[in-house]
Coordinates of C-alpha atoms in Angstrom, one line a residue:
Chain A
M1 CA -0.1 0.1 0.1
S2 CA 1.3 3.7 -0.7
I3 CA -0.1 7.0 -0.2
S4 CA 0.5 9.3 -3.3
V5 CA 0.7 13.3 -3.0
D6 CA -3.5 13.8 -4.4
E7 CA -4.3 11.3 -1.4
V8 CA -2.3 13.4 1.4
K9 CA -3.9 16.5 -0.5
K10 CA -7.3 14.9 0.4
V11 CA -6.6 13.3 4.1
A12 CA -5.4 16.9 4.7
G13 CA -8.6 18.5 3.7
L14 CA -11.0 16.0 5.4
A15 CA -9.0 16.9 8.1
R16 CA -8.4 20.8 7.8
L17 CA -4.6 20.8 7.9
G18 CA -2.8 23.2 5.4
I19 CA 0.1 21.7 3.9
P20 CA 1.8 23.8 1.6
E21 CA 2.3 22.5 -2.3
E22 CA 6.0 21.7 -1.4
R23 CA 5.8 19.4 1.0
L24 CA 3.6 17.3 -0.3
D25 CA 6.5 15.1 -1.1
E26 CA 8.3 15.1 2.1
Y27 CA 4.4 14.1 3.4
S28 CA 3.7 11.4 1.1
T29 CA 6.8 9.5 1.9
K30 CA 7.0 10.0 5.5
L31 CA 3.6 8.3 5.4
N32 CA 4.5 5.9 3.4
S33 CA 7.5 5.0 5.7
I34 CA 4.8 4.5 8.0
L35 CA 2.7 2.5 6.6
G36 CA 5.7 0.4 5.9
M37 CA 5.8 -0.7 9.2
M38 CA 2.5 -1.2 9.7
E39 CA 2.4 -3.4 7.3
Q40 CA 5.4 -5.5 8.9
L41 CA 2.5 -5.5 11.8
S42 CA 0.2 -7.3 9.6
A43 CA 2.6 -10.0 9.2
I44 CA 2.0 -11.1 12.3
D45 CA -0.5 -13.8 12.8
T46 CA -3.0 -12.6 15.3
K47 CA -5.4 -15.1 14.4
G48 CA -7.6 -15.6 18.0
V49 CA -6.6 -12.5 19.0
E50 CA -8.9 -10.3 19.8
P51 CA -8.8 -6.8 18.3
L52 CA -7.9 -3.9 20.7
S53 CA -9.8 -1.3 21.5
N54 CA -8.0 0.4 24.4
P55 CA -4.9 -0.2 25.7
L56 CA -6.0 0.4 29.4
D57 CA -7.4 -3.3 30.2
S58 CA -10.3 -2.6 31.2
V59 CA -14.0 -1.9 31.4
Q60 CA -16.2 1.3 31.1
R61 CA -17.7 2.5 34.2
L62 CA -21.3 4.3 34.1
R63 CA -22.7 7.3 35.2
E64 CA -25.9 7.6 36.8
D65 CA -28.7 8.7 35.1
V66 CA -28.7 12.2 36.9
V67 CA -28.4 16.0 36.0
T68 CA -26.0 17.1 38.0
E69 CA -24.4 20.2 35.4
T70 CA -26.2 23.7 36.1
N71 CA -26.5 26.7 33.6
Q72 CA -23.0 28.2 33.4
R73 CA -24.2 29.9 30.0
D74 CA -22.1 33.8 30.7
K75 CA -18.9 31.9 32.0
Y76 CA -18.1 29.4 28.9
Q77 CA -19.1 32.2 26.9
T78 CA -17.0 34.9 28.1
I79 CA -14.0 33.4 26.0
A80 CA -16.4 33.0 22.6
P81 CA -15.7 35.3 19.8
E82 CA -18.9 36.1 18.9
V83 CA -22.3 35.8 21.4
E84 CA -26.3 36.8 20.6
E85 CA -29.4 35.9 22.0
G86 CA -27.0 33.1 23.4
L87 CA -25.9 31.7 20.9
Y88 CA -22.4 31.5 20.3
L89 CA -22.0 32.9 16.3
V90 CA -20.0 31.2 13.6
P91 CA -19.1 32.1 9.9
K92 CA -22.1 31.2 8.1
V93 CA -22.0 27.7 6.8
I94 CA -24.6 27.2 4.0
E95 CA -25.6 29.6 1.4
Chain B
M1 CA -39.5 -5.6 -17.1
E2 CA -41.0 -4.1 -14.0
W3 CA -39.1 -1.8 -11.6
E4 CA -38.8 -3.0 -8.3
T5 CA -37.9 -0.6 -5.8
V6 CA -35.6 -1.1 -2.8
I7 CA -35.8 0.6 0.4
G8 CA -33.3 0.4 3.6
L9 CA -34.3 3.2 6.8
E10 CA -32.2 4.7 9.3
V11 CA -34.1 6.2 12.4
H12 CA -32.7 7.9 15.3
T13 CA -35.0 7.9 17.7
Q14 CA -33.4 10.1 20.7
L15 CA -33.6 7.9 24.1
S16 CA -35.7 9.3 26.8
T17 CA -33.1 9.9 29.6
H18 CA -33.3 12.6 32.0
S19 CA -29.3 13.6 31.5
K20 CA -26.9 13.7 28.2
I21 CA -25.1 10.2 27.3
F22 CA -22.0 11.5 27.8
S23 CA -22.3 14.4 30.6
G24 CA -24.5 15.7 33.5
S25 CA -26.8 18.1 31.6
S26 CA -30.3 18.0 31.5
T27 CA -31.7 17.0 28.0
N28 CA -35.3 19.1 28.4
F29 CA -36.8 20.3 25.6
G30 CA -37.0 24.3 24.5
A31 CA -34.9 25.5 27.3
E32 CA -33.1 28.5 26.2
P33 CA -30.1 28.6 24.0
N34 CA -26.9 26.9 25.2
T35 CA -28.4 26.6 29.2
Q36 CA -28.0 22.9 28.8
A37 CA -24.5 23.2 27.3
S38 CA -21.8 21.7 30.0
L39 CA -18.0 21.9 28.6
V40 CA -18.2 18.2 28.3
D41 CA -21.2 19.3 25.3
L42 CA -19.6 21.9 24.5
G43 CA -15.9 19.5 23.2
M44 CA -13.7 21.6 25.5
P45 CA -10.0 20.7 25.6
G46 CA -9.5 18.2 29.0
S47 CA -13.2 17.4 29.8
L48 CA -14.1 13.6 29.2
P49 CA -17.2 11.7 28.5
V50 CA -18.7 9.5 31.1
L51 CA -21.2 6.8 29.7
N52 CA -25.2 7.2 30.9
K53 CA -26.2 4.0 32.4
R54 CA -29.6 4.4 31.5
A55 CA -29.0 4.9 27.9
V56 CA -27.4 1.3 27.4
E57 CA -30.2 0.2 28.9
L58 CA -32.4 1.7 27.7
A59 CA -30.4 0.2 24.4
I60 CA -30.6 -2.7 24.8
R61 CA -34.3 -2.5 25.8
F62 CA -34.3 -2.0 22.3
G63 CA -32.5 -5.1 21.3
L64 CA -35.1 -7.9 23.6
A65 CA -38.3 -6.3 21.7
I66 CA -36.8 -6.6 18.4
N67 CA -34.9 -10.2 19.1
A68 CA -31.4 -8.7 18.4
K69 CA -28.5 -10.2 19.9
I70 CA -27.1 -8.3 22.1
A71 CA -23.2 -7.9 22.5
P72 CA -21.7 -8.5 25.3
K73 CA -18.7 -6.1 24.3
S74 CA -19.8 -3.3 23.0
V75 CA -16.9 0.3 21.7
F76 CA -17.5 3.4 20.9
A77 CA -16.2 5.1 17.7
R78 CA -15.1 9.2 16.9
K79 CA -17.0 9.3 13.5
N80 CA -14.7 12.7 12.5
Y81 CA -16.7 15.4 10.5
F82 CA -16.5 19.0 10.9
Y83 CA -19.6 20.9 11.3
P84 CA -19.9 23.9 12.9
D85 CA -22.8 22.2 15.8
L86 CA -20.6 19.4 16.4
P87 CA -17.8 21.3 18.5
K88 CA -15.7 18.3 19.0
G89 CA -14.7 17.6 15.6
Y90 CA -16.5 14.4 15.6
Q91 CA -19.3 12.6 16.7
I92 CA -18.9 9.5 19.7
S93 CA -21.3 6.7 17.9
Q94 CA -20.2 3.3 17.4
L95 CA -19.1 1.3 14.2
D96 CA -18.3 -2.1 15.0
L97 CA -19.6 -3.6 17.9
P98 CA -22.8 -1.8 18.4
V99 CA -25.5 -2.4 21.0
V100 CA -28.2 -4.6 19.2
A101 CA -27.1 -6.6 16.4
Q102 CA -29.3 -8.5 13.9
G103 CA -32.7 -8.3 15.1
H104 CA -35.9 -7.9 13.3
L105 CA -40.2 -6.5 13.1
D106 CA -43.0 -8.4 11.4
I107 CA -45.2 -5.8 10.1
E108 CA -48.5 -6.2 8.3
L109 CA -48.8 -5.7 4.6
D110 CA -52.2 -4.2 2.9
N111 CA -53.5 -8.0 1.9
S112 CA -53.2 -8.6 5.7
E113 CA -49.8 -10.6 4.9
T114 CA -47.2 -10.3 7.5
K115 CA -43.6 -9.4 5.9
R116 CA -40.2 -9.9 8.3
I117 CA -37.7 -6.8 7.8
G118 CA -34.4 -7.1 9.2
I119 CA -32.8 -4.8 11.8
T120 CA -29.3 -4.9 11.0
R121 CA -28.3 -2.9 14.0
A122 CA -28.9 -0.3 16.4
H123 CA -26.2 1.7 17.9
L124 CA -25.8 4.7 20.6
E125 CA -24.7 7.6 19.7
E126 CA -24.7 11.5 20.5
D127 CA -26.4 14.3 18.7
A128 CA -25.4 17.3 17.7
G129 CA -26.3 21.2 18.3
K130 CA -28.5 23.1 15.8
S131 CA -27.3 25.5 13.7
L132 CA -29.7 28.7 12.8
H133 CA -29.1 30.3 9.7
E134 CA -31.0 33.0 9.5
D135 CA -30.8 36.4 11.0
F136 CA -27.2 37.1 12.1
H137 CA -25.5 39.8 9.9
G138 CA -24.6 36.8 8.0
Q139 CA -23.4 34.8 10.5
S140 CA -25.1 31.0 11.8
G141 CA -25.8 31.1 15.4
I142 CA -25.4 27.7 17.0
D143 CA -27.2 26.8 20.0
L144 CA -26.1 23.4 21.8
N145 CA -28.1 21.9 24.4
R146 CA -28.9 19.3 22.0
A147 CA -25.4 18.1 21.7
G148 CA -24.8 14.6 23.5
T149 CA -28.9 14.1 24.0
P150 CA -28.7 10.1 23.3
L151 CA -29.8 9.1 20.3
L152 CA -30.0 5.0 19.2
E153 CA -29.5 4.5 15.8
I154 CA -31.7 2.0 13.9
V155 CA -30.6 0.1 10.8
S156 CA -32.6 -1.9 9.0
E157 CA -31.8 -4.3 6.1
P158 CA -32.8 -3.3 2.5
D159 CA -35.5 -4.8 2.6
M160 CA -38.5 -2.7 2.0
R161 CA -40.3 -2.6 -1.7
S162 CA -42.3 0.3 -1.4
A163 CA -43.3 3.9 0.0
K164 CA -46.5 2.3 1.7
E165 CA -44.0 -0.8 3.5
A166 CA -41.5 1.6 4.2
V167 CA -44.2 3.9 6.5
A168 CA -45.7 0.9 7.7
Y169 CA -42.1 -0.4 9.4
L170 CA -42.1 3.2 10.7
K171 CA -45.2 3.4 11.8
K172 CA -44.8 0.4 13.8
L173 CA -41.0 1.3 15.0
H174 CA -42.4 4.3 15.8
T175 CA -45.3 2.7 18.4
L176 CA -42.7 0.4 20.2
V177 CA -40.1 2.8 20.7
R178 CA -43.1 4.7 22.8
Y179 CA -44.7 1.1 24.0
L180 CA -40.4 0.6 25.1
G181 CA -41.0 4.1 27.3
I182 CA -37.0 4.3 25.2
S183 CA -38.6 7.3 23.5
D184 CA -41.4 9.9 23.5
G185 CA -41.1 9.4 19.7
N186 CA -42.1 12.7 19.5
M187 CA -42.0 14.0 15.6
Q188 CA -41.8 17.3 15.5
E189 CA -39.2 18.1 18.5
G190 CA -37.4 15.9 16.2
S191 CA -37.1 12.4 18.5
F192 CA -37.6 10.4 15.8
R193 CA -36.2 10.9 12.3
C194 CA -35.5 9.0 9.4
D195 CA -33.2 8.7 6.6
A196 CA -33.9 6.5 3.5
N197 CA -31.6 4.7 1.2
V198 CA -33.7 4.2 -1.9
S199 CA -33.4 2.5 -5.2
V200 CA -34.6 1.1 -8.3
R201 CA -33.7 -2.5 -10.5
K202 CA -35.3 -4.2 -12.5
K203 CA -37.2 -7.2 -10.7
G204 CA -34.5 -10.0 -9.9
E205 CA -31.6 -7.9 -11.3
P206 CA -28.9 -7.1 -8.5
F207 CA -29.4 -3.5 -6.4
G208 CA -29.2 -0.4 -8.4
T209 CA -27.2 2.7 -7.2
R210 CA -29.0 4.2 -4.4
A211 CA -29.2 7.7 -2.9
E212 CA -30.0 8.5 0.8
I213 CA -32.9 11.0 1.3
K214 CA -32.5 13.2 4.5
N215 CA -34.5 15.3 6.5
L216 CA -37.7 12.9 6.9
N217 CA -39.8 14.0 9.8
S218 CA -43.2 12.9 9.2
F219 CA -45.3 9.7 8.0
R220 CA -46.5 11.7 5.4
F221 CA -43.6 13.0 4.0
I222 CA -41.7 10.4 4.0
E223 CA -44.4 8.3 1.7
K224 CA -44.1 11.4 -1.1
A225 CA -40.8 11.7 -0.8
I226 CA -40.0 8.2 -1.5
N227 CA -41.8 8.1 -4.6
H228 CA -41.0 11.1 -5.8
E229 CA -37.0 9.7 -5.3
V230 CA -38.4 6.6 -7.4
E231 CA -39.8 8.5 -10.2
R232 CA -37.2 10.7 -10.5
Q233 CA -34.3 7.3 -10.6
I234 CA -36.7 5.6 -13.0
T235 CA -37.3 8.9 -14.8
L236 CA -32.9 8.7 -15.0
I237 CA -32.3 5.3 -16.2
E238 CA -35.2 5.2 -18.8
S239 CA -33.5 8.4 -20.5
G240 CA -29.9 6.3 -20.5
K241 CA -29.0 8.7 -17.4
K242 CA -27.2 6.8 -14.6
V243 CA -28.4 7.4 -11.1
V244 CA -25.4 8.7 -7.9
Q245 CA -24.8 7.3 -5.0
E246 CA -25.5 11.2 -3.1
T247 CA -27.3 12.5 -0.5
R248 CA -30.8 14.5 -1.2
L249 CA -32.3 17.0 0.9
Y250 CA -36.4 16.4 0.7
D251 CA -38.2 20.0 0.7
P252 CA -41.9 19.5 1.4
D253 CA -43.0 22.9 0.1
K254 CA -41.9 21.8 -3.4
D255 CA -42.4 18.6 -2.9
E256 CA -39.0 17.5 -4.5
T257 CA -35.8 16.0 -3.3
R258 CA -32.3 17.9 -4.5
S259 CA -28.9 17.5 -4.0
M260 CA -26.7 18.2 -0.8
R261 CA -23.3 16.1 -1.7
G262 CA -22.4 13.9 -4.0
K263 CA -20.1 11.4 -4.5
E264 CA -16.9 13.0 -5.0
D265 CA -17.2 14.6 -1.5
A266 CA -18.5 11.6 -0.1
N267 CA -18.1 12.1 3.8
D268 CA -15.0 10.3 4.5
Y269 CA -15.1 9.6 8.4
R270 CA -12.1 7.8 9.4
Y271 CA -13.7 6.3 12.3
F272 CA -11.2 5.0 15.0
P273 CA -11.9 3.7 18.3
D274 CA -12.3 6.5 21.1
P275 CA -9.8 6.5 23.4
D276 CA -11.3 8.4 25.6
L277 CA -14.0 5.6 26.2
L278 CA -13.6 2.0 27.4
P279 CA -15.3 -0.8 25.9
V280 CA -18.7 -1.5 27.1
D281 CA -19.4 -5.0 29.2
I282 CA -23.0 -6.2 29.3
T283 CA -23.2 -9.1 31.3
S284 CA -26.5 -11.8 32.0
A285 CA -27.2 -9.6 35.0
D286 CA -28.0 -6.9 32.3
I287 CA -29.9 -8.6 30.3
E288 CA -32.3 -10.0 33.1
R289 CA -33.2 -6.8 34.8
A290 CA -33.7 -5.3 31.2
L291 CA -35.9 -8.4 30.4
A292 CA -37.9 -7.3 33.6
E293 CA -38.2 -3.7 32.5
L294 CA -39.6 -5.3 29.4
P295 CA -43.4 -4.3 29.2
E296 CA -46.0 -6.4 27.3
L297 CA -45.5 -5.8 24.2
P298 CA -47.7 -4.2 21.3
E299 CA -48.9 -8.2 19.5
A300 CA -48.8 -10.1 23.0
K301 CA -51.2 -7.5 23.8
K302 CA -53.3 -8.1 21.2
Q303 CA -53.5 -11.8 21.6
R304 CA -54.3 -11.4 24.9
F305 CA -57.0 -9.0 24.4
I306 CA -58.3 -11.5 21.7
R307 CA -58.2 -14.2 23.7
E308 CA -59.4 -13.6 26.9
L309 CA -61.0 -10.9 26.5
G310 CA -63.3 -11.6 23.4
L311 CA -62.3 -9.0 21.5
S312 CA -62.2 -8.7 17.6
A313 CA -59.2 -7.9 15.6
N314 CA -60.7 -5.3 14.4
D315 CA -61.4 -3.7 18.3
V316 CA -57.7 -4.7 19.1
E317 CA -55.9 -2.7 15.9
S318 CA -57.1 1.3 17.7
L319 CA -57.0 -0.3 20.9
T320 CA -53.0 -1.4 21.1
A321 CA -52.5 1.6 18.9
S322 CA -50.1 3.0 21.9
R323 CA -49.5 1.9 24.9
E324 CA -51.4 4.6 26.6
V325 CA -54.6 3.6 25.3
A326 CA -53.8 0.0 25.7
D327 CA -53.6 0.8 29.4
Y328 CA -56.5 3.4 29.4
F329 CA -58.7 1.0 28.2
E330 CA -57.3 -1.6 30.3
A331 CA -58.5 0.5 33.1
V332 CA -61.7 1.0 32.1
Q333 CA -62.7 -2.7 31.7
Q334 CA -61.0 -3.8 34.8
Q335 CA -63.8 -1.4 36.5
L336 CA -66.5 -2.4 34.1
G337 CA -66.5 -6.3 33.4
D338 CA -67.3 -5.3 30.3
A339 CA -64.5 -5.5 27.7
K340 CA -66.8 -5.1 24.5
L341 CA -68.4 -2.0 25.9
A342 CA -64.9 -0.6 27.6
A343 CA -63.9 -0.9 23.9
N344 CA -66.6 0.6 22.2
W345 CA -66.3 4.0 24.4
V346 CA -62.7 3.5 24.1
T347 CA -62.2 3.6 20.2
G348 CA -65.6 5.4 19.6
G349 CA -67.4 8.1 22.0
L350 CA -63.9 9.2 24.1
S351 CA -62.0 9.1 20.8
A352 CA -64.2 11.2 18.9
L353 CA -64.1 13.7 21.1
L354 CA -60.4 13.4 22.0
N355 CA -60.4 14.3 17.9
R356 CA -62.5 16.6 18.7
Q357 CA -60.5 18.4 21.4
G358 CA -57.7 17.6 19.4
V359 CA -55.8 16.2 22.1
E360 CA -53.9 12.6 23.1
I361 CA -55.5 10.1 25.6
A362 CA -53.0 10.7 27.6
Q363 CA -53.7 14.9 28.2
S364 CA -57.8 13.7 28.3
K365 CA -59.7 15.4 30.9
V366 CA -62.0 12.4 31.2
A367 CA -59.9 9.9 33.4
A368 CA -60.1 6.1 32.9
N369 CA -62.2 5.7 36.0
T370 CA -64.8 8.6 35.1
L371 CA -65.5 6.8 32.2
G372 CA -65.5 3.2 34.0
E373 CA -68.3 4.8 35.8
L374 CA -69.9 6.7 32.9
L375 CA -70.2 2.8 31.5
K376 CA -71.6 1.9 34.5
R377 CA -74.8 3.7 34.7
I378 CA -74.9 2.5 31.2
K379 CA -74.5 -0.6 32.0
D380 CA -77.2 -0.8 34.6
G381 CA -79.5 1.2 32.9
T382 CA -79.5 4.3 34.5
I383 CA -79.5 5.9 31.3
S384 CA -78.6 5.5 27.4
A385 CA -75.8 5.7 25.4
S386 CA -77.0 9.2 23.3
A387 CA -77.1 10.8 27.0
A388 CA -73.7 9.0 28.3
K389 CA -72.6 11.1 25.5
D390 CA -74.3 14.1 26.6
V391 CA -73.0 13.0 29.9
L392 CA -69.2 12.7 28.7
D393 CA -68.9 16.0 27.2
A394 CA -70.3 18.0 30.5
L395 CA -67.4 15.5 31.9
W396 CA -65.3 17.2 29.9
N397 CA -66.7 20.4 30.9
E398 CA -65.3 19.8 34.7
E399 CA -69.5 20.2 35.1
G400 CA -69.2 17.4 38.1
S401 CA -69.2 14.1 38.8
V402 CA -70.9 11.5 36.4
D403 CA -74.6 10.8 39.2
Q404 CA -74.4 15.0 39.6
I405 CA -74.2 15.3 36.0
I406 CA -77.2 12.7 35.0
E407 CA -79.5 14.7 37.8
Q408 CA -79.1 17.8 36.7
K409 CA -79.3 17.1 33.1
G410 CA -82.3 14.8 34.6
L411 CA -81.0 12.3 31.8
K412 CA -81.8 9.2 34.0
Q413 CA -84.0 6.6 31.9
V414 CA -87.7 5.9 32.4
N415 CA -87.5 1.8 32.7
D416 CA -91.0 2.0 34.2
T417 CA -92.3 -0.9 32.0
G418 CA -95.8 0.6 33.2
A419 CA -95.1 4.2 32.4
I420 CA -93.5 2.7 28.9
E421 CA -96.1 0.5 28.7
A422 CA -99.2 3.1 28.5
M423 CA -97.1 5.5 26.3
I424 CA -97.0 2.4 23.3
D425 CA -100.4 1.9 23.9
Q426 CA -101.1 5.8 22.8
I427 CA -98.5 5.5 19.9
L428 CA -100.1 2.8 17.8
E429 CA -103.6 4.2 19.3
A430 CA -101.8 7.2 17.1
N431 CA -101.0 5.1 13.9
P432 CA -103.2 2.4 13.1
S433 CA -102.5 2.1 9.1
Q434 CA -98.2 2.0 10.7
V435 CA -99.7 -0.8 12.8
A436 CA -101.8 -2.8 10.0
E437 CA -98.6 -2.2 7.1
F438 CA -96.3 -4.0 10.2
R439 CA -98.4 -6.5 10.6
A440 CA -98.7 -7.2 7.2
G441 CA -95.1 -8.0 7.2
K442 CA -93.2 -4.4 7.0
D443 CA -90.8 -5.2 9.3
K444 CA -88.8 -2.1 9.0
L445 CA -91.7 0.0 10.9
M446 CA -90.1 -1.0 13.9
A447 CA -87.9 1.4 14.5
F448 CA -90.7 4.1 13.6
F449 CA -92.7 3.2 16.4
V450 CA -89.3 3.1 18.8
G451 CA -88.2 6.5 17.4
Q452 CA -92.1 7.6 18.5
A453 CA -91.4 6.7 21.5
M454 CA -88.1 7.8 22.3
R455 CA -89.4 11.0 21.2
A456 CA -92.3 11.2 23.1
S457 CA -90.0 10.3 26.0
K458 CA -87.5 13.1 25.2
G459 CA -85.1 10.0 24.8
K460 CA -85.4 8.6 28.7
F461 CA -87.3 5.2 28.1
N462 CA -84.8 2.5 27.7
P463 CA -84.8 1.6 24.6
A464 CA -84.2 -2.3 25.2
T465 CA -87.3 -2.3 27.6
V466 CA -89.4 -0.1 24.1
N467 CA -88.3 -2.5 22.1
E468 CA -89.6 -5.3 24.5
I469 CA -93.1 -3.6 24.9
L470 CA -93.6 -2.6 21.5
K471 CA -92.9 -6.8 20.3
Q472 CA -95.1 -8.3 22.6
K473 CA -97.9 -5.5 21.7
L474 CA -97.5 -5.3 17.6
E475 CA -96.8 -9.2 17.5
G476 CA -98.1 -10.8 20.1

């Protein structure tokens, strides 16, 4: 498996990362070397090994269904760039 | 060759919890913007999600109700995408190990056959916030009260073959989640939302390319939107073009679907297990507990009403339409000891009154035990059924108790056979030609005599007694 310059652009776009045109080759090379290492890993026989979803060998603690949070809107909104009528304002996302 | 429609549905149903799925914020609907958005809901760095136990319990309950497999180990994953009402930049959802897998729901078709619709999976996830696009000087306003509300996403197999079947499935599912008490199913408030995957093919051929229609929030729109989409696809193919895989938005005002995003910018969500959450262990004890909390399901209730109460299939259909109606009916029935009379009034007089008032049975101003008392007065002959309708209206207007209203309005039925007989003698005497006609075989005139007697008594004679006496006098 290898990752082309176009794929680097696409993944960067999805992650909203700005990568300068002149460094795309470098990213492609580095990512390919990481993927190469992954391929080495996939050579290992993992039959009968349960996939690990979290490195902590433990299970999720659950919370009782109780409302514990109170309204702190004014405090939270002091660091927001812009608010109006209690809403956070952001650049318009649709036409 | 005929075209065949193939439909699969994804339903997002909001779970009835007090607090959010990963935080202790309230889930109440309609609060002031952002007053129910805590640091976790705002995606503030350093905050961590803690899973709500109730949400897991409700998901298990749903799984049991559709005869699904409950995963002994369930995992949460991050679904990554950017949108301002998703502050973390990812939605916590489930991919590989959902709580519920491989269940099914049986629907009734028009020809009264039953069809089994497969349910691939049902997984827990958090809802996003809301974006308001109008009136903020060219900006969008974000309300994160809804962010983190627990959702159960229920994904069906592509088993439906018409918009009608899709609606039948949705209605069945809607009834079920409300029966189970896992969701209020309120479609206006977005507690039950549907996306439809629609494709067409020639019968016997492999599945065609599908389009996903979003934004379906009423049963009527769903049927229209699917039918519209099917026509659009057939027209495309028949004119030599191709259906492209894309997401389309239904616009109920124009009754059309339009493209939201095409395949080129199709979502690539880059799911991965959420490192902030550990796998959820679901033990057999958890499942036992959920089983104990499982209420009687609509199908079982129907069968019991038919078997134990001797009601018809027709009666039980509307009596089990919702758990509230069924509970109300059972309360009336137990008090009255007459299932048929109770059924007639719950599905008839009361239901008509509720429709006129535009409210659901849960908001009925006439409680089940009050209706029970009223029906007892029909059963013991105190009032006639038509008088009972007046009493019902008066009860709604809070004019007093059943017996007070009967007294006040002078609705007591006359059961005194002497008085009824005297009146009937008068009527027969006054209508000799009708009597002759009746005796000559014109049976229909019985209704005429009954009508005369009821009018003369201003509706207070017991119609059963009137009938009986008339028969004796005319035939004897």
